[in-house]
Amino acid sequence: MTMPNHKTEPVTIPSLQKKKEKNEKIVALTAYDFPTARIVDEAGIDLVLVGDSLGMVVLGYENTIPVTMEEMIHHTKPVVRATEKALVVGDMPYFSYHLSQQESILNASRFLKEGGAKAVKIEGASEKRLKLIEILVEADIPVMGHIGLTPQSIHHLGQYRVRGKAVEEAENIIEEARKLEQAGVFSVVLECIPDQVAHTITKMLKIPTIGIGAGPGCDGQIIVFHDLVGLSDGHLPKFVKSYLDLHGLILQALREYGQEVREGRFPDESHSYHLKPNVLRSLSQKKSRE
Ligand code: KIV
């Protein structure tokens, strides 16, 4: 087993491209705050996405629709501060790139200028979206595409389900991937599509594909941090693998803390500050003279 080399150079878009060419897998993960981003970076993860999944896993919204630009920038900053090596990508939230081109470009640039991210991610591949991606790339804002299940279209799609199971839908997704590459994205997220479709796209494209629920044939994989460590609420999709029950571990620690406080066992001697004996003596002498 080879261990990640923490002393190596920061991950860049060209270095991700090289990984694809050398057939090396890209490891990606989401992060939304300083302490978790620090661990993610230390673990040798290549790409950190400040995903708009923030809305559900951190802010308690029902879906990603309510997430704002201010919230995304607020969370991108600490992730960037915590990251020495991984490439940080900011996820453009719903309605931050849907109105005028000018507003979309300004919002994308905020991720780089204010947030400190190196790139942005945009869902979808409509003609209008492709045109916008071309313009962003032209303005030196690297863009990651995202097709298959696009959570910002939840009301349009009706439900979170695997996309591309029928011939026409699969063909559309393959075509979208091709157009995204042509528009200049440096990578594309393939979410919740059959593994054969993802494999076909991965073979067809020169740029790396990053899968989530898209099987092992992609150039890399991404997963939501809170799902991976067992900190997410409710039902998890089939493609999620939790490597840890952090919810259970935290709950156990909190219950222990509560019990020790209630029983007067915390804080004990070792977690308290003490006066030096001479200070204590003069204090009690003063008290007795009063
Ligand atoms: O918002 C997010 O976390 C994402 C990933 C699941 C790709 O878009």
mmCIF file of C-alpha atoms and ligand atoms in Angstrom:
data_model
loop_
_atom_site.group_PDB
_atom_site.id
_atom_site.type_symbol
_atom_site.label_atom_id
_atom_site.label_comp_id
_atom_site.label_asym_id
_atom_site.label_seq_id
_atom_site.Cartn_x
_atom_site.Cartn_y
_atom_site.Cartn_z
ATOM 1 C CA MET A 1 0.000 0.000 0.000
ATOM 2 C CA THR A 2 1.422 3.424 -0.905
ATOM 3 C CA MET A 3 0.784 6.298 1.492
ATOM 4 C CA PRO A 4 -0.073 9.810 0.233
ATOM 5 C CA ASN A 5 2.954 12.084 0.164
ATOM 6 C CA HIS A 6 2.075 15.156 2.237
ATOM 7 C CA LYS A 7 5.218 17.001 1.184
ATOM 8 C CA THR A 8 4.334 17.120 -2.508
ATOM 9 C CA GLU A 9 3.275 20.204 -4.462
ATOM 10 C CA PRO A 10 -0.279 21.599 -4.266
ATOM 11 C CA VAL A 11 -2.807 19.917 -6.550
ATOM 12 C CA THR A 12 -3.504 21.932 -9.693
ATOM 13 C CA ILE A 13 -5.824 21.549 -12.663
ATOM 14 C CA PRO A 14 -2.927 20.337 -14.876
ATOM 15 C CA SER A 15 -1.871 17.843 -12.184
ATOM 16 C CA LEU A 16 -5.417 16.421 -12.105
ATOM 17 C CA GLN A 17 -5.302 16.119 -15.885
ATOM 18 C CA LYS A 18 -1.968 14.270 -15.587
ATOM 19 C CA LYS A 19 -3.546 11.837 -13.148
ATOM 20 C CA LYS A 20 -6.131 10.912 -15.763
ATOM 21 C CA GLU A 21 -3.428 10.450 -18.375
ATOM 22 C CA LYS A 22 -1.424 8.223 -16.002
ATOM 23 C CA ASN A 23 -4.547 6.300 -15.043
ATOM 24 C CA GLU A 24 -4.259 7.375 -11.389
ATOM 25 C CA LYS A 25 -7.522 7.819 -9.491
ATOM 26 C CA ILE A 26 -8.513 11.279 -8.234
ATOM 27 C CA VAL A 27 -9.851 11.419 -4.677
ATOM 28 C CA ALA A 28 -12.336 14.201 -3.934
ATOM 29 C CA LEU A 29 -14.451 15.078 -0.915
ATOM 30 C CA THR A 30 -16.656 17.918 0.280
ATOM 31 C CA ALA A 31 -15.757 20.171 3.222
ATOM 32 C CA TYR A 32 -17.482 23.212 4.657
ATOM 33 C CA ASP A 33 -15.372 24.434 7.570
ATOM 34 C CA PHE A 34 -11.816 24.878 8.871
ATOM 35 C CA PRO A 35 -11.337 21.812 11.125
ATOM 36 C CA THR A 36 -12.752 19.272 8.690
ATOM 37 C CA ALA A 37 -10.937 20.806 5.704
ATOM 38 C CA ARG A 38 -7.691 20.531 7.685
ATOM 39 C CA ILE A 39 -8.216 16.795 8.216
ATOM 40 C CA VAL A 40 -9.318 16.301 4.606
ATOM 41 C CA ASP A 41 -6.159 18.022 3.371
ATOM 42 C CA GLU A 42 -3.952 16.096 5.803
ATOM 43 C CA ALA A 43 -5.470 12.846 4.506
ATOM 44 C CA GLY A 44 -4.104 13.617 1.043
ATOM 45 C CA ILE A 45 -7.453 14.233 -0.681
ATOM 46 C CA ASP A 46 -6.802 15.793 -4.121
ATOM 47 C CA LEU A 47 -9.871 17.989 -4.572
ATOM 48 C CA VAL A 48 -12.094 19.615 -1.945
ATOM 49 C CA LEU A 49 -15.515 20.778 -3.056
ATOM 50 C CA VAL A 50 -17.298 23.338 -0.928
ATOM 51 C CA GLY A 51 -20.553 21.853 -2.145
ATOM 52 C CA ASP A 52 -23.970 23.441 -1.922
ATOM 53 C CA SER A 53 -24.837 20.199 -0.084
ATOM 54 C CA LEU A 54 -23.784 22.561 2.712
ATOM 55 C CA GLY A 55 -27.461 23.538 2.770
ATOM 56 C CA MET A 56 -28.572 20.087 3.875
ATOM 57 C CA VAL A 57 -25.657 18.685 5.860
ATOM 58 C CA VAL A 58 -24.610 21.835 7.728
ATOM 59 C CA LEU A 59 -27.394 24.420 7.552
ATOM 60 C CA GLY A 60 -30.378 22.082 7.961
ATOM 61 C CA TYR A 61 -32.287 23.053 4.788
ATOM 62 C CA GLU A 62 -34.496 20.485 3.078
ATOM 63 C CA ASN A 63 -32.565 20.721 -0.215
ATOM 64 C CA THR A 64 -29.894 22.870 -1.900
ATOM 65 C CA ILE A 65 -32.339 25.466 -3.280
ATOM 66 C CA PRO A 66 -32.204 27.999 -0.404
ATOM 67 C CA VAL A 67 -28.375 28.185 -0.286
ATOM 68 C CA THR A 68 -27.129 31.723 -0.997
ATOM 69 C CA MET A 69 -23.916 33.179 -2.433
ATOM 70 C CA GLU A 70 -23.151 34.743 0.983
ATOM 71 C CA GLU A 71 -23.388 31.339 2.678
ATOM 72 C CA MET A 72 -21.174 29.721 0.039
ATOM 73 C CA ILE A 73 -18.493 32.406 0.262
ATOM 74 C CA HIS A 74 -18.654 32.355 4.081
ATOM 75 C CA HIS A 75 -17.898 28.608 4.068
ATOM 76 C CA THR A 76 -15.388 28.655 1.211
ATOM 77 C CA LYS A 77 -13.053 31.033 3.074
ATOM 78 C CA PRO A 78 -12.268 28.761 6.076
ATOM 79 C CA VAL A 79 -11.894 25.715 3.796
ATOM 80 C CA VAL A 80 -9.306 27.599 1.725
ATOM 81 C CA ARG A 81 -7.533 28.808 4.895
ATOM 82 C CA ALA A 82 -7.286 25.219 6.115
ATOM 83 C CA THR A 83 -6.051 23.717 2.859
ATOM 84 C CA GLU A 84 -2.392 23.568 1.882
ATOM 85 C CA LYS A 85 -2.419 20.984 -0.866
ATOM 86 C CA ALA A 86 -5.860 20.087 -2.167
ATOM 87 C CA LEU A 87 -7.515 22.032 -4.985
ATOM 88 C CA VAL A 88 -10.553 23.871 -3.573
ATOM 89 C CA VAL A 89 -13.622 24.208 -5.809
ATOM 90 C CA GLY A 90 -16.609 26.399 -4.876
ATOM 91 C CA ASP A 91 -20.087 25.244 -5.832
ATOM 92 C CA MET A 92 -22.232 27.942 -7.431
ATOM 93 C CA PRO A 93 -25.599 27.898 -5.628
ATOM 94 C CA TYR A 94 -29.043 27.916 -7.216
ATOM 95 C CA PHE A 95 -29.847 31.234 -8.911
ATOM 96 C CA SER A 96 -26.304 32.568 -8.710
ATOM 97 C CA TYR A 97 -25.792 31.813 -12.429
ATOM 98 C CA HIS A 98 -29.324 31.831 -13.807
ATOM 99 C CA LEU A 99 -30.018 35.524 -14.455
ATOM 100 C CA SER A 100 -27.763 37.790 -16.498
ATOM 101 C CA GLN A 101 -24.350 36.740 -17.795
ATOM 102 C CA GLN A 102 -22.821 39.696 -16.004
ATOM 103 C CA GLU A 103 -24.219 38.664 -12.629
ATOM 104 C CA SER A 104 -23.150 35.043 -13.179
ATOM 105 C CA ILE A 105 -19.570 36.069 -14.008
ATOM 106 C CA LEU A 106 -19.426 38.383 -10.969
ATOM 107 C CA ASN A 107 -20.719 35.612 -8.687
ATOM 108 C CA ALA A 108 -18.241 33.085 -10.085
ATOM 109 C CA SER A 109 -15.388 35.561 -9.656
ATOM 110 C CA ARG A 110 -16.335 36.044 -5.976
ATOM 111 C CA PHE A 111 -15.414 32.395 -5.301
ATOM 112 C CA LEU A 112 -11.881 33.130 -6.542
ATOM 113 C CA LYS A 113 -11.420 36.726 -5.377
ATOM 114 C CA GLU A 114 -13.157 36.582 -1.967
ATOM 115 C CA GLY A 115 -13.369 32.875 -1.211
ATOM 116 C CA GLY A 116 -9.896 31.971 -2.457
ATOM 117 C CA ALA A 117 -11.132 28.907 -4.376
ATOM 118 C CA LYS A 118 -9.306 27.822 -7.533
ATOM 119 C CA ALA A 119 -12.403 26.929 -9.557
ATOM 120 C CA VAL A 120 -16.198 26.825 -9.517
ATOM 121 C CA LYS A 121 -18.692 24.046 -10.185
ATOM 122 C CA ILE A 122 -21.880 24.587 -12.182
ATOM 123 C CA GLU A 123 -24.760 22.142 -12.670
ATOM 124 C CA GLY A 124 -26.282 21.384 -16.062
ATOM 125 C CA ALA A 125 -25.373 21.565 -19.741
ATOM 126 C CA SER A 126 -28.134 23.498 -21.486
ATOM 127 C CA GLU A 127 -27.086 25.688 -24.443
ATOM 128 C CA LYS A 128 -27.264 28.769 -22.195
ATOM 129 C CA ARG A 129 -25.170 27.030 -19.515
ATOM 130 C CA LEU A 130 -22.555 25.963 -22.076
ATOM 131 C CA LYS A 131 -22.275 29.535 -23.367
ATOM 132 C CA LEU A 132 -21.800 30.800 -19.799
ATOM 133 C CA ILE A 133 -19.109 28.176 -19.147
ATOM 134 C CA GLU A 134 -17.237 29.321 -22.282
ATOM 135 C CA ILE A 135 -17.367 32.912 -21.039
ATOM 136 C CA LEU A 136 -16.176 31.977 -17.531
ATOM 137 C CA VAL A 137 -13.291 29.927 -18.895
ATOM 138 C CA GLU A 138 -12.435 32.856 -21.160
ATOM 139 C CA ALA A 139 -12.335 35.038 -18.020
ATOM 140 C CA ASP A 140 -9.835 32.604 -16.429
ATOM 141 C CA ILE A 141 -12.354 31.082 -14.073
ATOM 142 C CA PRO A 142 -11.867 27.314 -14.264
ATOM 143 C CA VAL A 143 -15.173 25.434 -14.298
ATOM 144 C CA MET A 144 -16.122 21.937 -13.213
ATOM 145 C CA GLY A 145 -19.279 20.569 -14.853
ATOM 146 C CA HIS A 146 -21.965 18.494 -13.115
ATOM 147 C CA ILE A 147 -24.459 16.285 -14.961
ATOM 148 C CA GLY A 148 -26.660 13.243 -14.348
ATOM 149 C CA LEU A 149 -28.612 13.927 -11.189
ATOM 150 C CA THR A 150 -28.393 17.692 -10.684
ATOM 151 C CA PRO A 151 -29.874 18.428 -7.236
ATOM 152 C CA GLN A 152 -30.608 22.104 -8.016
ATOM 153 C CA SER A 153 -33.192 20.870 -10.567
ATOM 154 C CA ILE A 154 -35.050 18.846 -7.927
ATOM 155 C CA HIS A 155 -38.422 20.541 -8.543
ATOM 156 C CA HIS A 156 -38.031 19.991 -12.280
ATOM 157 C CA LEU A 157 -36.910 16.358 -11.876
ATOM 158 C CA GLY A 158 -39.548 15.581 -9.233
ATOM 159 C CA GLN A 159 -37.343 13.294 -7.187
ATOM 160 C CA TYR A 160 -33.741 12.286 -6.552
ATOM 161 C CA ARG A 161 -33.348 9.216 -8.766
ATOM 162 C CA VAL A 162 -30.787 7.545 -10.990
ATOM 163 C CA ARG A 163 -30.608 9.338 -14.339
ATOM 164 C CA GLY A 164 -29.751 7.746 -17.687
ATOM 165 C CA LYS A 165 -31.321 4.328 -17.207
ATOM 166 C CA ALA A 166 -33.293 4.576 -20.469
ATOM 167 C CA VAL A 167 -31.539 4.767 -23.856
ATOM 168 C CA GLU A 168 -32.537 8.333 -24.711
ATOM 169 C CA GLU A 169 -31.661 9.706 -21.272
ATOM 170 C CA ALA A 170 -28.293 7.902 -21.342
ATOM 171 C CA GLU A 171 -27.562 9.305 -24.814
ATOM 172 C CA ASN A 172 -28.448 12.808 -23.626
ATOM 173 C CA ILE A 173 -26.073 12.578 -20.683
ATOM 174 C CA ILE A 174 -23.246 11.310 -22.917
ATOM 175 C CA GLU A 175 -23.910 14.193 -25.312
ATOM 176 C CA GLU A 176 -23.950 16.710 -22.439
ATOM 177 C CA ALA A 177 -20.562 15.418 -21.263
ATOM 178 C CA ARG A 178 -19.119 15.868 -24.747
ATOM 179 C CA LYS A 179 -20.477 19.431 -24.999
ATOM 180 C CA LEU A 180 -19.169 20.349 -21.547
ATOM 181 C CA GLU A 181 -15.671 19.247 -22.540
ATOM 182 C CA GLN A 182 -15.965 21.317 -25.723
ATOM 183 C CA ALA A 183 -17.104 24.332 -23.666
ATOM 184 C CA GLY A 184 -13.877 24.098 -21.667
ATOM 185 C CA VAL A 185 -14.651 22.512 -18.273
ATOM 186 C CA PHE A 186 -11.540 21.014 -16.640
ATOM 187 C CA SER A 187 -13.481 18.110 -15.153
ATOM 188 C CA VAL A 188 -17.040 16.863 -14.853
ATOM 189 C CA VAL A 189 -18.991 15.409 -11.928
ATOM 190 C CA LEU A 190 -21.206 12.478 -12.929
ATOM 191 C CA GLU A 191 -23.890 12.014 -10.293
ATOM 192 C CA CYS A 192 -26.155 9.014 -9.918
ATOM 193 C CA ILE A 193 -25.941 7.412 -13.359
ATOM 194 C CA PRO A 194 -25.428 3.751 -14.342
ATOM 195 C CA ASP A 195 -21.793 2.646 -14.167
ATOM 196 C CA GLN A 196 -21.752 1.690 -17.882
ATOM 197 C CA VAL A 197 -22.814 5.210 -18.908
ATOM 198 C CA ALA A 198 -20.162 6.764 -16.646
ATOM 199 C CA HIS A 199 -17.542 4.390 -18.041
ATOM 200 C CA THR A 200 -18.461 5.307 -21.632
ATOM 201 C CA ILE A 201 -18.168 9.033 -20.813
ATOM 202 C CA THR A 202 -14.858 8.517 -19.012
ATOM 203 C CA LYS A 203 -13.389 6.708 -22.008
ATOM 204 C CA MET A 204 -14.754 9.328 -24.419
ATOM 205 C CA LEU A 205 -13.479 12.449 -22.617
ATOM 206 C CA LYS A 206 -9.917 13.724 -22.338
ATOM 207 C CA ILE A 207 -10.740 15.558 -19.080
ATOM 208 C CA PRO A 208 -11.212 13.675 -15.791
ATOM 209 C CA THR A 209 -14.654 12.487 -14.694
ATOM 210 C CA ILE A 210 -15.454 12.495 -10.978
ATOM 211 C CA GLY A 211 -18.213 10.092 -9.998
ATOM 212 C CA ILE A 212 -20.728 10.063 -7.175
ATOM 213 C CA GLY A 213 -23.063 7.125 -7.524
ATOM 214 C CA ALA A 214 -21.627 6.512 -10.996
ATOM 215 C CA GLY A 215 -19.633 3.323 -10.417
ATOM 216 C CA PRO A 216 -15.916 2.545 -10.373
ATOM 217 C CA GLY A 217 -15.188 3.407 -14.015
ATOM 218 C CA CYS A 218 -14.752 7.166 -13.415
ATOM 219 C CA ASP A 219 -11.355 8.868 -13.147
ATOM 220 C CA GLY A 220 -12.103 9.847 -9.576
ATOM 221 C CA GLN A 221 -14.709 9.714 -6.852
ATOM 222 C CA ILE A 222 -16.375 12.319 -4.644
ATOM 223 C CA ILE A 223 -18.586 11.867 -1.604
ATOM 224 C CA VAL A 224 -20.147 14.176 0.983
ATOM 225 C CA PHE A 225 -17.878 14.387 4.063
ATOM 226 C CA HIS A 226 -20.747 13.986 6.547
ATOM 227 C CA ASP A 227 -21.995 10.844 4.756
ATOM 228 C CA LEU A 228 -18.528 9.289 4.774
ATOM 229 C CA VAL A 229 -17.980 9.796 8.519
ATOM 230 C CA GLY A 230 -21.543 8.892 9.568
ATOM 231 C CA LEU A 231 -22.700 12.347 10.579
ATOM 232 C CA SER A 232 -25.662 12.726 8.210
ATOM 233 C CA ASP A 233 -29.298 12.556 9.247
ATOM 234 C CA GLY A 234 -31.892 10.252 7.724
ATOM 235 C CA HIS A 235 -31.846 7.962 4.708
ATOM 236 C CA LEU A 236 -28.588 7.671 2.763
ATOM 237 C CA PRO A 237 -28.558 6.782 -0.954
ATOM 238 C CA LYS A 238 -27.253 3.355 -2.045
ATOM 239 C CA PHE A 239 -24.000 4.811 -3.369
ATOM 240 C CA VAL A 240 -22.898 6.166 0.026
ATOM 241 C CA LYS A 241 -20.384 4.206 2.062
ATOM 242 C CA SER A 242 -19.986 5.359 5.675
ATOM 243 C CA TYR A 243 -16.526 4.514 6.964
ATOM 244 C CA LEU A 244 -17.268 5.633 10.523
ATOM 245 C CA ASP A 245 -20.190 6.145 12.921
ATOM 246 C CA LEU A 246 -19.200 9.634 14.062
ATOM 247 C CA HIS A 247 -22.771 10.399 15.160
ATOM 248 C CA GLY A 248 -22.615 7.427 17.550
ATOM 249 C CA LEU A 249 -19.153 8.344 18.842
ATOM 250 C CA ILE A 250 -20.107 11.991 19.475
ATOM 251 C CA LEU A 251 -23.379 10.967 21.134
ATOM 252 C CA GLN A 252 -21.528 8.630 23.477
ATOM 253 C CA ALA A 253 -19.033 11.370 24.430
ATOM 254 C CA LEU A 254 -21.806 13.935 25.039
ATOM 255 C CA ARG A 255 -23.812 11.538 27.210
ATOM 256 C CA GLU A 256 -20.692 10.760 29.255
ATOM 257 C CA TYR A 257 -20.033 14.502 29.675
ATOM 258 C CA GLY A 258 -23.644 15.091 30.803
ATOM 259 C CA GLN A 259 -23.463 12.273 33.334
ATOM 260 C CA GLU A 260 -20.136 13.458 34.790
ATOM 261 C CA VAL A 261 -21.424 17.043 35.184
ATOM 262 C CA ARG A 262 -24.655 15.860 36.822
ATOM 263 C CA GLU A 263 -22.740 13.597 39.228
ATOM 264 C CA GLY A 264 -20.171 16.316 40.039
ATOM 265 C CA ARG A 265 -17.321 14.258 38.565
ATOM 266 C CA PHE A 266 -16.401 16.910 35.976
ATOM 267 C CA PRO A 267 -14.396 19.052 36.343
ATOM 268 C CA ASP A 268 -12.051 17.105 38.604
ATOM 269 C CA GLU A 269 -8.702 18.161 40.132
ATOM 270 C CA SER A 270 -6.787 17.741 36.925
ATOM 271 C CA HIS A 271 -9.151 20.019 34.968
ATOM 272 C CA SER A 272 -9.228 22.831 37.598
ATOM 273 C CA TYR A 273 -6.873 25.714 38.453
ATOM 274 C CA HIS A 274 -5.369 25.851 41.967
ATOM 275 C CA LEU A 275 -3.974 28.645 44.165
ATOM 276 C CA LYS A 276 -0.387 28.283 45.390
ATOM 277 C CA PRO A 277 -0.373 27.275 49.146
ATOM 278 C CA ASN A 278 1.096 30.672 50.302
ATOM 279 C CA VAL A 279 -1.574 32.606 48.365
ATOM 280 C CA LEU A 280 -4.264 30.386 49.808
ATOM 281 C CA ARG A 281 -2.852 30.908 53.322
ATOM 282 C CA SER A 282 -2.841 34.722 53.118
ATOM 283 C CA LEU A 283 -6.305 34.697 51.599
ATOM 284 C CA SER A 284 -7.724 32.640 54.498
ATOM 285 C CA GLN A 285 -5.827 34.810 57.064
ATOM 286 C CA LYS A 286 -7.357 37.955 55.545
ATOM 287 C CA LYS A 287 -10.785 36.334 55.597
ATOM 288 C CA SER A 288 -10.488 35.349 59.260
ATOM 289 C CA ARG A 289 -9.463 38.945 60.231
ATOM 290 C CA GLU A 290 -12.603 40.396 58.589
HETATM 291 O O1 KIV B 1 -22.943 19.817 -3.370
HETATM 292 C C1 KIV B 1 -22.269 18.773 -3.411
HETATM 293 O O2 KIV B 1 -21.791 18.264 -2.398
HETATM 294 C C2 KIV B 1 -22.058 18.160 -4.716
HETATM 295 C C3 KIV B 1 -21.368 16.843 -4.761
HETATM 296 C C4 KIV B 1 -22.258 15.806 -4.254
HETATM 297 C C5 KIV B 1 -20.828 16.541 -6.094
HETATM 298 O O3 KIV B 1 -22.441 18.711 -5.700
#
